[in-house]
Amino acid sequence: MTVLRSAISGIAFPSDMDALHRIYDNLCNERGFCHGSPAAQDLARATMSLFSQGVSDESEIRESIAIYLGRKSPAANLLHRGR
């Protein structure tokens, strides 16, 4: 999996943004979230939050997001109501 370059500094390099966008796109597709929907926006915020906290491994981000979506996140609530 991809390791992002500079999560701790708060600077997202173009390659980091490409990876974050790919993670977002893949998770939206896997979960059936429409881009721009409240669930997708929640997913984007959670992904960027992990990155800004120093999580720089793509598989770690995906695992953390899966856990987050299994909890009481706004996106998880939307999933349970039929997106």
mmCIF file of C-alpha atoms in Angstrom:
data_model
loop_
_atom_site.group_PDB
_atom_site.id
_atom_site.type_symbol
_atom_site.label_atom_id
_atom_site.label_comp_id
_atom_site.label_asym_id
_atom_site.label_seq_id
_atom_site.Cartn_x
_atom_site.Cartn_y
_atom_site.Cartn_z
ATOM 1 C CA MET A 1 0.000 0.000 0.000
ATOM 2 C CA THR A 2 0.960 3.602 -0.450
ATOM 3 C CA VAL A 3 2.622 5.560 2.326
ATOM 4 C CA LEU A 4 1.815 9.242 2.110
ATOM 5 C CA ARG A 5 4.789 11.606 2.238
ATOM 6 C CA SER A 6 4.151 14.251 4.810
ATOM 7 C CA ALA A 7 1.109 13.778 6.992
ATOM 8 C CA ILE A 8 2.716 15.084 10.186
ATOM 9 C CA SER A 9 3.850 18.414 8.746
ATOM 10 C CA GLY A 10 0.315 19.233 7.647
ATOM 11 C CA ILE A 11 1.526 19.694 4.105
ATOM 12 C CA ALA A 12 -0.177 17.532 1.515
ATOM 13 C CA PHE A 13 2.062 17.057 -1.492
ATOM 14 C CA PRO A 14 0.464 16.397 -4.896
ATOM 15 C CA SER A 15 1.195 12.679 -4.559
ATOM 16 C CA ASP A 16 -0.486 12.712 -1.129
ATOM 17 C CA MET A 17 -3.555 14.430 -2.548
ATOM 18 C CA ASP A 18 -3.682 11.896 -5.385
ATOM 19 C CA ALA A 19 -3.576 9.037 -2.863
ATOM 20 C CA LEU A 20 -6.168 10.668 -0.588
ATOM 21 C CA HIS A 21 -8.447 11.260 -3.565
ATOM 22 C CA ARG A 22 -8.023 7.639 -4.676
ATOM 23 C CA ILE A 23 -8.847 6.407 -1.151
ATOM 24 C CA TYR A 24 -11.913 8.650 -1.074
ATOM 25 C CA ASP A 25 -13.087 7.520 -4.524
ATOM 26 C CA ASN A 26 -12.583 3.835 -3.701
ATOM 27 C CA LEU A 27 -14.383 4.084 -0.366
ATOM 28 C CA CYS A 28 -17.277 6.027 -1.898
ATOM 29 C CA ASN A 29 -17.622 3.372 -4.592
ATOM 30 C CA GLU A 30 -17.362 0.500 -2.100
ATOM 31 C CA ARG A 31 -19.924 2.064 0.244
ATOM 32 C CA GLY A 32 -22.226 3.385 -2.449
ATOM 33 C CA PHE A 33 -21.820 7.028 -1.447
ATOM 34 C CA CYS A 34 -22.590 9.623 -4.111
ATOM 35 C CA HIS A 35 -19.809 12.169 -4.437
ATOM 36 C CA GLY A 36 -20.808 15.351 -2.644
ATOM 37 C CA SER A 37 -23.451 13.633 -0.524
ATOM 38 C CA PRO A 38 -23.440 14.175 3.255
ATOM 39 C CA ALA A 39 -21.992 10.677 3.728
ATOM 40 C CA ALA A 40 -19.213 11.357 1.202
ATOM 41 C CA GLN A 41 -18.447 14.708 2.854
ATOM 42 C CA ASP A 42 -18.192 12.957 6.223
ATOM 43 C CA LEU A 43 -15.873 10.390 4.672
ATOM 44 C CA ALA A 44 -13.673 13.146 3.201
ATOM 45 C CA ARG A 45 -13.461 14.944 6.562
ATOM 46 C CA ALA A 46 -12.550 11.722 8.359
ATOM 47 C CA THR A 47 -9.906 10.860 5.765
ATOM 48 C CA MET A 48 -8.298 14.304 5.954
ATOM 49 C CA SER A 49 -8.475 14.247 9.752
ATOM 50 C CA LEU A 50 -6.555 10.965 9.857
ATOM 51 C CA PHE A 51 -3.969 12.364 7.450
ATOM 52 C CA SER A 52 -3.547 15.557 9.497
ATOM 53 C CA GLN A 53 -3.097 13.444 12.653
ATOM 54 C CA GLY A 54 -0.125 11.713 11.053
ATOM 55 C CA VAL A 55 -1.706 8.544 9.695
ATOM 56 C CA SER A 56 0.274 8.130 6.498
ATOM 57 C CA ASP A 57 -0.223 4.515 5.460
ATOM 58 C CA GLU A 58 -3.044 3.956 2.983
ATOM 59 C CA SER A 59 -4.079 0.635 4.497
ATOM 60 C CA GLU A 60 -4.148 2.209 7.973
ATOM 61 C CA ILE A 61 -6.376 5.000 6.711
ATOM 62 C CA ARG A 62 -8.731 2.491 5.086
ATOM 63 C CA GLU A 63 -8.879 0.359 8.251
ATOM 64 C CA SER A 64 -9.523 3.391 10.444
ATOM 65 C CA ILE A 65 -12.254 4.602 8.103
ATOM 66 C CA ALA A 66 -13.911 1.165 8.189
ATOM 67 C CA ILE A 67 -13.959 1.318 11.987
ATOM 68 C CA TYR A 68 -15.256 4.900 11.899
ATOM 69 C CA LEU A 69 -18.052 3.981 9.494
ATOM 70 C CA GLY A 70 -19.040 1.108 11.746
ATOM 71 C CA ARG A 71 -19.637 3.516 14.618
ATOM 72 C CA LYS A 72 -22.065 6.359 15.030
ATOM 73 C CA SER A 73 -20.567 8.563 12.326
ATOM 74 C CA PRO A 74 -22.918 10.668 10.213
ATOM 75 C CA ALA A 75 -21.981 8.478 7.233
ATOM 76 C CA ALA A 76 -22.764 5.290 9.161
ATOM 77 C CA ASN A 77 -26.131 6.731 10.186
ATOM 78 C CA LEU A 78 -26.916 7.489 6.546
ATOM 79 C CA LEU A 79 -25.942 3.947 5.579
ATOM 80 C CA HIS A 80 -28.370 2.508 8.087
ATOM 81 C CA ARG A 81 -31.172 4.732 6.742
ATOM 82 C CA GLY A 82 -30.560 3.705 3.140
ATOM 83 C CA ARG A 83 -27.935 6.313 2.139
#
